[in-house]
Coordinates of C-alpha atoms in Angstrom, one line a residue:
Chain A
M1 CA 211.0 66.5 111.1
Q2 CA 211.0 63.1 112.4
P3 CA 208.7 64.4 115.1
I4 CA 206.5 65.8 112.7
L5 CA 206.0 63.3 110.6
I6 CA 205.1 60.8 113.4
I7 CA 202.1 63.6 114.9
L8 CA 200.9 63.4 111.3
L9 CA 201.0 59.9 111.0
I10 CA 199.4 59.9 114.5
L11 CA 196.6 61.6 113.1
C12 CA 195.7 60.2 109.9
V13 CA 195.5 56.9 111.8
G14 CA 193.7 58.7 114.1
A15 CA 191.2 59.4 111.3
L16 CA 191.3 56.6 109.9
L17 CA 190.3 54.5 113.3
L18 CA 187.6 57.4 113.6
V19 CA 186.2 57.0 110.1
I20 CA 186.5 53.0 110.5
I21 CA 184.7 53.5 114.3
L22 CA 181.8 55.4 112.7
L23 CA 181.3 53.2 109.7
N24 CA 180.8 50.4 111.5
K25 CA 178.6 52.0 113.9
S26 CA 176.3 53.4 111.3
T27 CA 176.5 49.4 109.5
K28 CA 175.4 48.4 112.9
K29 CA 172.6 50.8 112.9
S30 CA 171.7 49.6 109.2
Q31 CA 171.9 46.3 110.3
S32 CA 169.5 46.3 113.3
N33 CA 167.2 48.5 111.2
T34 CA 166.8 45.8 108.9
I35 CA 166.7 43.7 111.7
V36 CA 163.4 45.6 112.9
H37 CA 161.8 45.2 109.4
E38 CA 162.0 41.6 109.1
E39 CA 160.9 41.4 112.9
K40 CA 157.9 43.6 111.4
N41 CA 157.5 41.9 108.4
L42 CA 157.3 38.6 109.9
E43 CA 154.6 40.3 112.2
L44 CA 152.3 41.5 109.7
R45 CA 152.4 38.3 107.9
K46 CA 151.2 36.6 111.3
T47 CA 148.8 39.0 111.6
F48 CA 147.7 38.5 108.0
H49 CA 147.8 35.0 108.7
K50 CA 145.6 35.4 111.7
I51 CA 143.3 37.9 109.7
D52 CA 142.9 35.0 106.8
E53 CA 142.0 32.4 109.4
K54 CA 139.5 34.3 111.5
N55 CA 138.0 35.2 108.2
G56 CA 138.1 31.8 107.1
D57 CA 136.5 31.0 110.4
Y58 CA 133.8 33.4 110.2
E59 CA 133.1 32.2 106.2
S60 CA 132.5 28.6 107.1
S61 CA 130.8 29.7 110.4
I62 CA 128.3 32.0 108.5
Q63 CA 128.1 29.2 106.0
Y64 CA 126.6 26.7 108.5
A65 CA 124.4 29.3 109.6
K66 CA 123.4 29.4 106.1
R67 CA 123.1 25.6 106.5
L68 CA 120.9 26.1 109.4
V69 CA 118.6 28.7 108.4
D70 CA 117.9 27.3 105.0
A71 CA 116.8 24.2 107.1
I72 CA 114.5 26.1 108.9
F73 CA 113.0 28.7 106.6
K74 CA 113.0 25.8 103.7
I75 CA 113.8 28.1 101.0
G76 CA 113.6 26.4 98.1
A77 CA 112.2 23.7 99.2
L78 CA 109.4 22.5 96.9
V79 CA 105.9 23.0 98.4
Q80 CA 102.8 22.0 96.4
F81 CA 99.2 23.7 97.4
D82 CA 96.2 22.5 95.8
K83 CA 94.7 25.3 93.8
L84 CA 97.5 27.5 94.3
D85 CA 100.6 28.4 92.6
Y86 CA 103.4 30.5 93.6
F87 CA 107.1 31.6 92.7
L88 CA 109.3 33.2 95.6
L89 CA 111.8 35.6 94.2
Y90 CA 114.5 35.7 97.1
R91 CA 117.9 37.7 97.2
P92 CA 119.7 38.0 100.5
K93 CA 122.1 41.2 100.6
D94 CA 124.8 38.8 102.3
I95 CA 124.7 35.2 102.9
I96 CA 122.1 35.1 105.8
S97 CA 119.5 37.5 105.7
G98 CA 116.9 39.7 107.6
D99 CA 114.3 38.9 105.4
F100 CA 112.1 35.9 105.8
V101 CA 109.1 34.0 104.1
W102 CA 106.9 31.6 106.2
H103 CA 104.1 29.6 105.7
I104 CA 101.5 26.9 107.5
S105 CA 98.7 25.5 106.2
K106 CA 95.2 24.8 108.0
Y107 CA 93.0 22.7 106.0
D108 CA 92.2 25.2 102.9
R109 CA 93.2 28.3 104.8
H110 CA 97.1 28.8 104.1
Y111 CA 99.4 31.4 105.8
F112 CA 101.6 33.3 104.0
A113 CA 104.3 36.0 105.8
V114 CA 106.9 37.7 104.0
A115 CA 109.1 39.6 106.6
D116 CA 111.9 42.4 106.9
C117 CA 113.7 42.5 110.5
T118 CA 116.0 45.2 111.3
G119 CA 119.3 44.8 109.9
H120 CA 120.7 42.4 107.9
G121 CA 123.2 39.4 108.0
V122 CA 123.9 38.1 111.2
P123 CA 121.1 39.9 113.5
G124 CA 119.0 40.2 110.9
A125 CA 119.1 36.3 110.8
F126 CA 119.0 36.2 114.8
M127 CA 115.6 38.2 114.8
S128 CA 114.0 36.2 111.8
I129 CA 114.6 32.9 113.2
I130 CA 112.8 34.1 116.8
S131 CA 110.3 36.0 114.5
Y132 CA 109.5 32.5 112.5
N133 CA 109.5 30.6 115.5
L134 CA 107.0 32.9 117.0
L135 CA 104.8 33.0 113.9
N136 CA 104.4 29.0 114.3
Q137 CA 103.6 29.2 118.4
A138 CA 101.0 31.9 117.1
V139 CA 99.3 29.4 114.7
N140 CA 99.9 25.8 115.7
E141 CA 100.2 26.8 119.8
H142 CA 97.7 29.4 120.4
G143 CA 95.6 28.2 117.1
Y144 CA 95.2 32.3 116.2
S145 CA 93.3 32.2 113.0
K146 CA 93.1 35.8 111.8
P147 CA 96.5 37.9 110.3
S148 CA 95.5 40.8 113.0
E149 CA 95.5 38.4 115.6
I150 CA 99.3 36.8 114.4
L151 CA 100.2 40.1 114.2
E152 CA 99.0 41.6 117.5
Y153 CA 100.3 38.3 119.4
M154 CA 103.9 39.0 117.1
N155 CA 104.2 42.4 118.8
R156 CA 103.5 41.5 122.5
R157 CA 106.0 38.8 122.1
H158 CA 108.6 41.0 120.4
F159 CA 108.3 43.8 122.9
E160 CA 108.5 41.5 125.9
I161 CA 111.2 39.7 124.4
F162 CA 113.5 42.8 123.2
N163 CA 111.9 45.9 123.9
E164 CA 110.4 45.6 127.6
K165 CA 113.8 46.2 128.9
N166 CA 115.7 48.2 126.8
I167 CA 116.6 51.8 128.2
N168 CA 118.3 52.7 125.0
Q169 CA 115.3 53.6 123.0
I170 CA 116.4 51.5 120.4
R171 CA 114.0 49.7 118.8
D172 CA 114.4 46.3 116.9
G173 CA 111.6 44.9 115.4
M174 CA 110.3 43.9 112.0
D175 CA 108.2 44.9 109.4
I176 CA 105.7 42.1 108.4
G177 CA 103.0 41.2 105.7
I178 CA 100.8 38.4 106.4
C179 CA 98.0 36.9 104.4
V180 CA 95.7 33.8 105.0
V181 CA 94.6 32.9 101.7
D182 CA 91.1 30.4 102.1
T183 CA 90.5 28.5 98.9
D184 CA 87.5 27.1 100.5
S185 CA 85.7 30.1 101.0
E186 CA 87.2 32.0 98.0
I187 CA 89.0 35.1 100.2
V188 CA 92.0 36.7 101.5
E189 CA 92.6 37.9 104.7
F190 CA 95.6 40.5 105.2
A191 CA 96.8 42.4 107.8
G192 CA 100.2 44.8 107.6
A193 CA 103.0 46.0 110.0
M194 CA 104.2 48.7 107.8
R195 CA 104.0 46.7 104.6
P196 CA 101.4 45.9 102.1
M197 CA 99.8 43.4 99.8
Y198 CA 99.0 43.8 96.2
R199 CA 96.1 42.3 94.1
I200 CA 96.7 42.0 90.4
S201 CA 93.4 40.4 88.7
A202 CA 93.4 38.1 86.0
N203 CA 93.1 41.2 83.6
G204 CA 95.7 43.2 84.9
E205 CA 93.7 45.2 87.5
F206 CA 96.1 46.3 90.2
E207 CA 95.2 47.1 94.0
K208 CA 97.3 48.0 96.8
I209 CA 95.9 47.4 100.3
R210 CA 98.4 49.1 102.7
G211 CA 98.6 47.7 106.5
D212 CA 98.7 49.4 109.6
R213 CA 101.8 52.4 109.9
T214 CA 103.0 50.1 113.2
S215 CA 105.8 47.6 113.0
I216 CA 106.3 44.8 115.2
G217 CA 107.8 45.5 118.3
D218 CA 106.7 49.0 118.5
A219 CA 106.2 49.8 122.1
M220 CA 103.3 51.7 121.9
D221 CA 100.6 50.7 124.3
R222 CA 103.1 48.6 125.9
G223 CA 103.0 46.4 123.0
A224 CA 99.0 46.1 123.0
V225 CA 98.8 47.9 119.6
K226 CA 95.6 46.4 117.4
F227 CA 96.0 45.6 114.0
K228 CA 93.4 45.5 111.1
D229 CA 92.1 42.5 109.2
H230 CA 91.3 43.5 105.4
F231 CA 88.8 40.8 103.3
L232 CA 89.4 40.7 99.8
E233 CA 87.5 38.3 97.5
L234 CA 89.5 35.8 95.8
S235 CA 88.6 34.8 91.8
E236 CA 90.3 32.7 89.5
G237 CA 93.8 34.2 88.2
D238 CA 93.7 36.6 90.9
T239 CA 97.5 37.1 91.8
I240 CA 98.5 38.3 95.5
Y241 CA 102.1 39.4 96.2
L242 CA 103.8 39.9 99.6
T243 CA 107.0 41.4 99.5
S244 CA 110.0 43.2 101.8
D245 CA 110.9 46.7 100.7
G246 CA 114.4 45.8 98.9
Y247 CA 113.0 45.7 95.7
V248 CA 111.7 49.3 95.5
D249 CA 114.8 50.2 97.5
Q250 CA 116.9 48.9 95.4
F251 CA 119.7 51.9 93.7
G252 CA 120.3 51.4 90.2
G253 CA 119.7 52.8 86.5
L254 CA 121.9 55.6 85.0
E255 CA 121.5 57.9 87.6
G256 CA 121.7 55.6 90.7
K257 CA 118.4 56.2 91.9
K258 CA 115.9 53.9 93.7
F259 CA 113.8 51.3 91.3
K260 CA 110.8 53.2 93.4
N261 CA 107.0 51.7 93.8
R262 CA 105.9 53.3 90.6
K263 CA 108.0 51.2 88.0
F264 CA 107.2 47.9 90.5
N265 CA 103.5 48.6 90.3
S266 CA 103.4 48.6 86.8
I267 CA 105.7 45.5 86.4
L268 CA 103.3 43.4 88.4
S269 CA 100.3 44.4 86.2
E270 CA 101.6 44.3 83.0
M271 CA 102.7 40.6 83.4
S272 CA 99.1 39.6 85.0
K273 CA 98.5 37.0 82.1
N274 CA 102.2 35.1 82.7
N275 CA 102.6 32.4 85.1
M276 CA 104.2 32.4 88.2
K277 CA 107.6 31.0 86.8
E278 CA 107.7 33.7 84.1
Q279 CA 106.9 36.2 86.7
H280 CA 110.0 35.2 89.0
K281 CA 112.0 35.3 85.7
K282 CA 110.8 38.6 85.0
L283 CA 111.4 39.8 88.2
N284 CA 114.6 38.8 88.7
F285 CA 115.4 40.0 85.1
E286 CA 114.1 44.0 85.9
L287 CA 116.1 44.0 89.1
S288 CA 119.6 42.7 87.7
N289 CA 119.0 45.0 84.6
W290 CA 118.5 47.8 87.2
M291 CA 121.2 47.1 89.4
K292 CA 123.8 46.6 86.5
E293 CA 127.0 47.7 89.2
H294 CA 125.7 48.9 91.7
E295 CA 125.6 47.0 95.0
Q296 CA 122.6 45.3 96.3
N297 CA 121.7 47.3 99.2
D298 CA 119.6 45.1 101.0
D299 CA 117.7 41.9 101.1
I300 CA 115.6 41.5 98.6
T301 CA 111.6 39.5 98.7
V302 CA 108.9 38.9 96.7
L303 CA 106.4 36.1 97.1
G304 CA 103.9 35.6 94.5
I305 CA 100.6 33.6 94.7
R306 CA 98.1 32.6 92.2
F307 CA 94.8 31.4 92.7
C308 CA 93.8 28.7 90.4
P309 CA 90.6 26.7 91.1
Chain B
M1 CA 73.5 14.9 162.6
E2 CA 75.8 17.5 160.6
E3 CA 77.4 14.8 159.2
K4 CA 74.5 13.1 158.0
K5 CA 72.9 15.8 156.3
L6 CA 75.9 16.5 154.4
H7 CA 76.4 13.5 153.3
K8 CA 72.6 13.6 151.8
S9 CA 73.2 16.5 150.5
D10 CA 76.8 15.1 148.4
E11 CA 74.5 12.5 147.0
G12 CA 72.0 14.1 145.9
Y13 CA 74.5 16.2 143.6
L14 CA 76.5 13.1 142.6
K15 CA 72.9 11.5 141.5
F16 CA 72.5 14.9 139.3
V17 CA 75.9 14.4 137.7
H18 CA 75.0 10.7 137.2
E19 CA 71.8 12.2 135.6
L20 CA 73.7 14.8 133.8
H21 CA 76.0 12.2 132.3
K22 CA 73.3 9.9 131.3
V23 CA 71.8 12.9 129.2
L24 CA 75.4 13.7 128.2
L25 CA 75.4 10.4 126.8
S26 CA 71.7 9.4 125.4
K27 CA 72.2 13.5 123.5
E28 CA 75.5 12.2 121.6
I29 CA 77.0 15.3 123.8
I30 CA 80.8 15.4 123.1
L31 CA 81.8 18.7 124.6
V32 CA 80.0 21.1 126.7
Y33 CA 81.4 24.4 128.4
E34 CA 79.6 27.3 130.2
G35 CA 82.1 30.2 130.8
E36 CA 84.5 32.8 129.4
V37 CA 85.9 32.1 125.9
D38 CA 89.6 33.3 124.9
Q39 CA 91.8 32.2 122.8
S40 CA 93.4 29.5 124.9
I41 CA 89.5 28.1 125.4
T42 CA 89.2 28.0 121.5
K43 CA 92.5 25.8 121.0
A44 CA 92.2 23.6 123.3
F45 CA 88.3 23.1 121.9
T46 CA 89.3 22.9 118.9
S47 CA 92.3 20.4 119.2
L48 CA 90.2 18.1 121.6
I49 CA 87.1 18.4 118.5
E50 CA 89.8 17.6 116.1
R51 CA 91.1 14.2 118.1
N52 CA 87.7 13.4 118.6
L53 CA 87.3 14.0 114.9
S54 CA 89.9 11.5 113.1
G55 CA 89.5 9.2 115.3
S56 CA 86.2 8.8 114.2
Q57 CA 87.1 8.3 110.8
E58 CA 84.7 11.0 109.7
S59 CA 85.8 12.4 105.9
I60 CA 88.5 15.2 105.9
M61 CA 85.6 17.4 104.1
L62 CA 83.6 17.1 107.8
Q63 CA 86.4 17.9 110.1
K64 CA 87.1 21.1 108.3
R65 CA 83.4 21.7 108.3
V66 CA 83.2 21.4 111.9
Y67 CA 86.4 23.0 112.8
H68 CA 85.6 26.2 110.9
V69 CA 82.1 26.7 112.0
M70 CA 83.8 26.1 115.9
V71 CA 86.2 28.6 115.4
E72 CA 83.6 31.0 113.8
C73 CA 81.4 30.5 117.4
L74 CA 84.2 30.8 119.9
Q75 CA 85.3 33.7 118.2
N76 CA 81.5 35.3 118.4
I77 CA 81.6 34.5 122.1
C78 CA 84.5 35.8 122.6
K79 CA 84.4 39.2 120.6
H80 CA 80.4 39.8 120.8
S81 CA 79.0 38.8 124.3
D82 CA 77.6 41.4 126.6
H83 CA 76.9 41.7 130.1
M84 CA 74.0 39.1 131.5
L85 CA 72.9 42.1 133.4
T86 CA 74.5 45.2 132.2
G87 CA 74.4 44.5 128.4
E88 CA 77.8 46.3 128.5
S89 CA 79.7 44.6 126.0
I90 CA 82.6 42.3 127.7
S91 CA 86.2 41.0 126.7
P92 CA 86.5 38.2 126.6
G93 CA 82.9 37.1 126.3
E94 CA 81.7 34.3 128.3
G95 CA 78.5 31.8 126.9
V96 CA 77.8 28.5 126.9
F97 CA 79.2 26.2 124.0
V98 CA 77.8 22.6 122.7
V99 CA 79.4 20.1 120.4
A100 CA 77.2 16.8 119.7
K101 CA 76.0 14.9 117.1
D102 CA 73.4 12.7 115.9
H103 CA 73.1 9.7 113.7
D104 CA 73.4 11.9 110.7
S105 CA 75.3 15.3 111.9
Y106 CA 77.4 17.3 114.0
I107 CA 75.7 19.9 115.9
I108 CA 77.2 23.2 117.5
V109 CA 75.4 25.3 120.0
S110 CA 76.5 28.8 121.1
G111 CA 74.6 31.0 123.7
N112 CA 75.8 34.7 125.1
A113 CA 73.9 37.4 126.6
V114 CA 73.3 40.2 123.9
Y115 CA 72.2 43.6 124.2
K116 CA 68.7 44.4 123.4
R117 CA 69.8 47.1 121.1
K118 CA 71.9 45.1 119.2
L119 CA 69.6 42.3 118.3
D120 CA 67.3 44.1 115.4
S121 CA 70.4 44.2 112.9
L122 CA 71.5 40.6 114.4
T123 CA 68.5 38.9 114.0
S124 CA 67.8 40.3 110.6
T125 CA 70.9 39.4 109.3
I126 CA 70.7 35.9 110.4
N127 CA 66.7 35.7 109.0
H128 CA 68.0 37.3 105.4
I129 CA 70.7 34.6 105.5
N130 CA 68.2 31.7 106.0
E131 CA 66.2 33.4 102.8
L132 CA 68.9 33.0 100.6
T133 CA 69.8 29.9 98.0
I134 CA 73.4 28.5 97.7
D135 CA 74.1 30.9 94.8
E136 CA 73.1 34.0 96.8
L137 CA 74.7 33.4 99.5
K138 CA 77.7 33.7 97.2
E139 CA 76.8 36.7 95.7
Y140 CA 75.6 38.2 99.2
Y141 CA 79.5 36.9 100.6
K142 CA 80.8 38.9 97.9
I143 CA 78.6 42.3 98.7
Q144 CA 79.3 42.0 102.4
L145 CA 83.0 41.4 101.7
K146 CA 83.2 44.8 99.4
E147 CA 81.3 46.4 102.6
S148 CA 83.4 45.4 105.2
R149 CA 86.1 47.5 103.2
L150 CA 84.2 50.5 102.6
S151 CA 83.2 50.8 106.3
E152 CA 84.3 49.7 109.6
K153 CA 80.8 48.6 110.5
G154 CA 80.2 46.7 107.2
G155 CA 80.3 43.5 106.3
A156 CA 77.5 42.3 108.9
G157 CA 77.9 38.2 109.4
L158 CA 80.6 37.4 106.9
G159 CA 81.5 34.5 109.5
L160 CA 78.0 33.4 109.1
I161 CA 77.4 33.8 105.6
D162 CA 80.3 31.5 105.0
I163 CA 78.5 29.4 107.6
A164 CA 75.2 28.9 105.8
R165 CA 77.1 28.7 102.8
K166 CA 79.3 25.5 103.7
T167 CA 77.0 23.9 105.7
E168 CA 74.4 24.5 103.2
K169 CA 71.8 24.3 106.2
K170 CA 70.1 27.3 108.2
I171 CA 71.1 28.9 111.6
E172 CA 68.3 28.4 113.8
F173 CA 67.9 30.4 116.8
I174 CA 66.0 31.1 120.0
L175 CA 65.6 34.4 122.2
E176 CA 65.4 34.1 125.9
P177 CA 64.9 37.4 127.9
I178 CA 67.4 38.2 130.7
N179 CA 65.9 41.6 131.6
D180 CA 64.6 44.7 129.9
D181 CA 67.9 45.3 128.2
V182 CA 69.3 42.0 127.7
V183 CA 68.8 39.1 125.8
F184 CA 70.1 35.5 126.1
F185 CA 70.9 34.8 122.6
I186 CA 71.1 31.0 121.2
M187 CA 72.0 29.6 118.0
K188 CA 72.2 26.1 116.2
F189 CA 74.4 25.0 113.5
T190 CA 74.2 21.8 111.7
I191 CA 76.7 20.0 109.6
P192 CA 75.5 17.4 107.6
K193 CA 78.1 14.2 108.2
A194 CA 77.8 13.4 104.4
I195 CA 79.2 16.7 103.5

């Protein structure tokens, strides 16, 4: 009896030891698991913090860029024109934008442009700043006076800067409408690169003047494309509009469709009796009403200029 | 001997420059130019005359009239000049350009070669403009504006009509034949100081 008891006892102790060892092992494992989890958590937290920091950096850098862009384009600055009233509807999709508005006056010739550069956000803003400077150069340094000459200069320079050595066939450029409102001769001169100009007379008569079907930056003829000038008489109460395609291409409505040209045109005709401030409000209202929950899909710009001698 | 001869002809030439200078002064010629007219020339001349005018305390109205007429004239030379001998159109154009003043006005003269076949429409446009009153000019301007939109060729002389409207003076011109195909065409625009 005695040896059997001893053997049993040994077996029991052995089993117990085995259980203890096994248990110990598994605890160790789970302990190490917990450690791994904690490590991973810490890593994640660090990454989140980094992203947060980067985001903050990005945000403040964009905000700073916006300050520079605002300073360059003087958006919202109050410019007074003799014999002209105007409004500017400007809604960038992001903080900074690929749409921009340019203006310069030479005696009674007032130059206006609304441009829509490829891309929006940061790349759009880069392109905007370059193009804005080219416009100033065209008039101030080279003395170009016709809208077609300004577009031809822009196109040449764009081709040289962006596309001449570009072997990828990616075309960077912009669509732009330029008009010169001559309050002395009482005419408007217009030339467009893939953008039209609208003219609504005081009695609501609607006219759309189409620009050329060439974008700025087009490589045709190595940048030596010719643009056409359109000359229009300007009577008291006439309003002309330059736009980017953002407004008519905005998705919205019950079926989430584009706003479309026809609707935009009829709004312009309908509000011919309204002053510039009211028109600004109306276009803003119609846009918000259309968009509702829809996200803005592009930069939106509408410039309205009324002749009031 | 050779040296002395060269010296003599040099002296003749310098005397000529002196005479030229005296003429420029007596005729109060501010600017005279012969040659190609392109954008850089246009820019340089308009800047020069603007500086000259703003220094002479002329009215803003006169400044902008002179500026406007200059730009139109230089563009005319640049875009509508023909070859002195063959009459083929050339780009950039070349010609002669003068800005001068007398006691009550500024005078701008431009001259360039014109192919004879283009001459009739040019002279009849100017003669027509010269016959019109200010109000008629305004009407004619509107008609030509509409024309310019209907056809590529229409809208003849929009720039000239605009000058006539703004200066309220007749456009003077003469024609000097160069050969059977080409004439030298000179126009004079007068801008009254008291505009």
